[in-house]
């Protein structure tokens, strides 16, 4: 997520040259993956973990990484500092 946030600062919109902004949402938990389709196969992720991460992203702040409580706990165990949005 840190690398994604740094990389997007290097990219400009081709039609107007403006900087791009992203929101990042992360949740930790079980998920399933699979390939759907035969004519145009697509690799997909499924599960509540994916849905929760999507909600974290959509309710996030541009340029920031929003994590769920379960992910915050795991990150804290690894020495990362996580601050609450309130």
PDB file of C-alpha atoms in Angstrom:
ATOM      1  CA  UNK A   1       0.000   0.000   0.000  1.00  0.00           C
ATOM      2  CA  UNK A   2       2.877   2.367   0.750  1.00  0.00           C
ATOM      3  CA  UNK A   3       4.446   1.606  -2.640  1.00  0.00           C
ATOM      4  CA  UNK A   4       1.106   2.117  -4.417  1.00  0.00           C
ATOM      5  CA  UNK A   5       0.652   5.461  -2.722  1.00  0.00           C
ATOM      6  CA  UNK A   6       4.172   6.540  -3.713  1.00  0.00           C
ATOM      7  CA  UNK A   7       3.843   5.270  -7.303  1.00  0.00           C
ATOM      8  CA  UNK A   8       0.585   7.102  -7.992  1.00  0.00           C
ATOM      9  CA  UNK A   9       2.358  10.400  -7.293  1.00  0.00           C
ATOM     10  CA  UNK A  10       4.496   9.735 -10.378  1.00  0.00           C
ATOM     11  CA  UNK A  11       1.508   9.277 -12.702  1.00  0.00           C
ATOM     12  CA  UNK A  12      -0.367  12.062 -14.458  1.00  0.00           C
ATOM     13  CA  UNK A  13      -3.735  11.876 -16.188  1.00  0.00           C
ATOM     14  CA  UNK A  14      -3.025  11.698 -19.934  1.00  0.00           C
ATOM     15  CA  UNK A  15      -5.872  14.025 -20.937  1.00  0.00           C
ATOM     16  CA  UNK A  16      -5.056  16.964 -18.654  1.00  0.00           C
ATOM     17  CA  UNK A  17      -1.740  16.251 -16.885  1.00  0.00           C
ATOM     18  CA  UNK A  18      -3.276  16.456 -13.412  1.00  0.00           C
ATOM     19  CA  UNK A  19      -1.971  14.303 -10.578  1.00  0.00           C
ATOM     20  CA  UNK A  20      -3.967  11.188  -9.758  1.00  0.00           C
ATOM     21  CA  UNK A  21      -5.374  10.441  -6.317  1.00  0.00           C
ATOM     22  CA  UNK A  22      -6.199   7.040  -4.841  1.00  0.00           C
ATOM     23  CA  UNK A  23      -7.856   5.689  -1.723  1.00  0.00           C
ATOM     24  CA  UNK A  24      -6.601   2.406  -0.262  1.00  0.00           C
ATOM     25  CA  UNK A  25      -8.630   0.062   1.955  1.00  0.00           C
ATOM     26  CA  UNK A  26      -7.187  -3.014   3.660  1.00  0.00           C
ATOM     27  CA  UNK A  27      -8.911  -5.742   5.655  1.00  0.00           C
ATOM     28  CA  UNK A  28      -7.412  -9.033   6.837  1.00  0.00           C
ATOM     29  CA  UNK A  29      -9.205 -12.375   6.758  1.00  0.00           C
ATOM     30  CA  UNK A  30     -10.138 -15.340   4.587  1.00  0.00           C
ATOM     31  CA  UNK A  31     -10.890 -14.957   0.886  1.00  0.00           C
ATOM     32  CA  UNK A  32     -11.430 -17.228  -2.105  1.00  0.00           C
ATOM     33  CA  UNK A  33     -10.045 -16.775  -5.600  1.00  0.00           C
ATOM     34  CA  UNK A  34     -10.915 -18.277  -8.922  1.00  0.00           C
ATOM     35  CA  UNK A  35     -11.033 -17.869 -12.656  1.00  0.00           C
ATOM     36  CA  UNK A  36     -14.457 -17.112 -14.129  1.00  0.00           C
ATOM     37  CA  UNK A  37     -15.415 -17.608 -17.756  1.00  0.00           C
ATOM     38  CA  UNK A  38     -14.049 -19.519 -20.707  1.00  0.00           C
ATOM     39  CA  UNK A  39     -14.130 -17.053 -23.616  1.00  0.00           C
ATOM     40  CA  UNK A  40     -12.725 -14.147 -21.600  1.00  0.00           C
ATOM     41  CA  UNK A  41     -11.477 -15.601 -18.306  1.00  0.00           C
ATOM     42  CA  UNK A  42     -11.171 -13.226 -15.370  1.00  0.00           C
ATOM     43  CA  UNK A  43      -9.326 -13.795 -12.107  1.00  0.00           C
ATOM     44  CA  UNK A  44     -11.565 -12.804  -9.183  1.00  0.00           C
ATOM     45  CA  UNK A  45     -11.446 -12.544  -5.399  1.00  0.00           C
ATOM     46  CA  UNK A  46     -14.537 -13.393  -3.318  1.00  0.00           C
ATOM     47  CA  UNK A  47     -15.634 -13.188   0.307  1.00  0.00           C
ATOM     48  CA  UNK A  48     -16.519 -10.906   3.173  1.00  0.00           C
ATOM     49  CA  UNK A  49     -12.863  -9.887   3.506  1.00  0.00           C
ATOM     50  CA  UNK A  50     -12.885  -8.496  -0.033  1.00  0.00           C
ATOM     51  CA  UNK A  51     -16.202  -6.720   0.546  1.00  0.00           C
ATOM     52  CA  UNK A  52     -14.941  -5.161   3.776  1.00  0.00           C
ATOM     53  CA  UNK A  53     -11.726  -3.963   2.094  1.00  0.00           C
ATOM     54  CA  UNK A  54     -13.859  -2.415  -0.650  1.00  0.00           C
ATOM     55  CA  UNK A  55     -15.931  -0.551   1.935  1.00  0.00           C
ATOM     56  CA  UNK A  56     -12.742   0.599   3.660  1.00  0.00           C
ATOM     57  CA  UNK A  57     -11.526   2.028   0.343  1.00  0.00           C
ATOM     58  CA  UNK A  58     -14.791   3.702  -0.632  1.00  0.00           C
ATOM     59  CA  UNK A  59     -15.139   5.440   2.744  1.00  0.00           C
ATOM     60  CA  UNK A  60     -11.462   6.383   2.902  1.00  0.00           C
ATOM     61  CA  UNK A  61      -9.675   9.670   2.393  1.00  0.00           C
ATOM     62  CA  UNK A  62      -7.787  10.396  -0.848  1.00  0.00           C
ATOM     63  CA  UNK A  63      -4.079   9.667  -0.500  1.00  0.00           C
ATOM     64  CA  UNK A  64      -4.513   7.733   2.735  1.00  0.00           C
ATOM     65  CA  UNK A  65      -4.524   4.048   3.666  1.00  0.00           C
ATOM     66  CA  UNK A  66      -7.571   2.999   5.668  1.00  0.00           C
ATOM     67  CA  UNK A  67      -7.388  -0.296   7.554  1.00  0.00           C
ATOM     68  CA  UNK A  68      -9.944  -2.288   9.518  1.00  0.00           C
ATOM     69  CA  UNK A  69      -9.582  -3.000  13.232  1.00  0.00           C
ATOM     70  CA  UNK A  70      -8.355  -6.548  12.534  1.00  0.00           C
ATOM     71  CA  UNK A  71      -5.674  -5.278  10.159  1.00  0.00           C
ATOM     72  CA  UNK A  72      -4.694  -2.505  12.588  1.00  0.00           C
ATOM     73  CA  UNK A  73      -4.113  -5.162  15.256  1.00  0.00           C
ATOM     74  CA  UNK A  74      -1.907  -7.211  12.937  1.00  0.00           C
ATOM     75  CA  UNK A  75       0.059  -4.125  11.876  1.00  0.00           C
ATOM     76  CA  UNK A  76       0.584  -3.071  15.500  1.00  0.00           C
ATOM     77  CA  UNK A  77       2.016  -6.527  16.255  1.00  0.00           C
ATOM     78  CA  UNK A  78       4.565  -5.917  13.467  1.00  0.00           C
ATOM     79  CA  UNK A  79       5.606  -2.540  14.887  1.00  0.00           C
ATOM     80  CA  UNK A  80       3.578  -0.209  12.660  1.00  0.00           C
ATOM     81  CA  UNK A  81       1.846   2.805  14.182  1.00  0.00           C
ATOM     82  CA  UNK A  82      -1.819   3.135  13.242  1.00  0.00           C
ATOM     83  CA  UNK A  83      -3.863   6.207  14.100  1.00  0.00           C
ATOM     84  CA  UNK A  84      -7.636   6.257  14.379  1.00  0.00           C
ATOM     85  CA  UNK A  85      -9.731   8.485  12.157  1.00  0.00           C
ATOM     86  CA  UNK A  86     -12.267   8.700  14.942  1.00  0.00           C
TER      87      UNK A  86
END
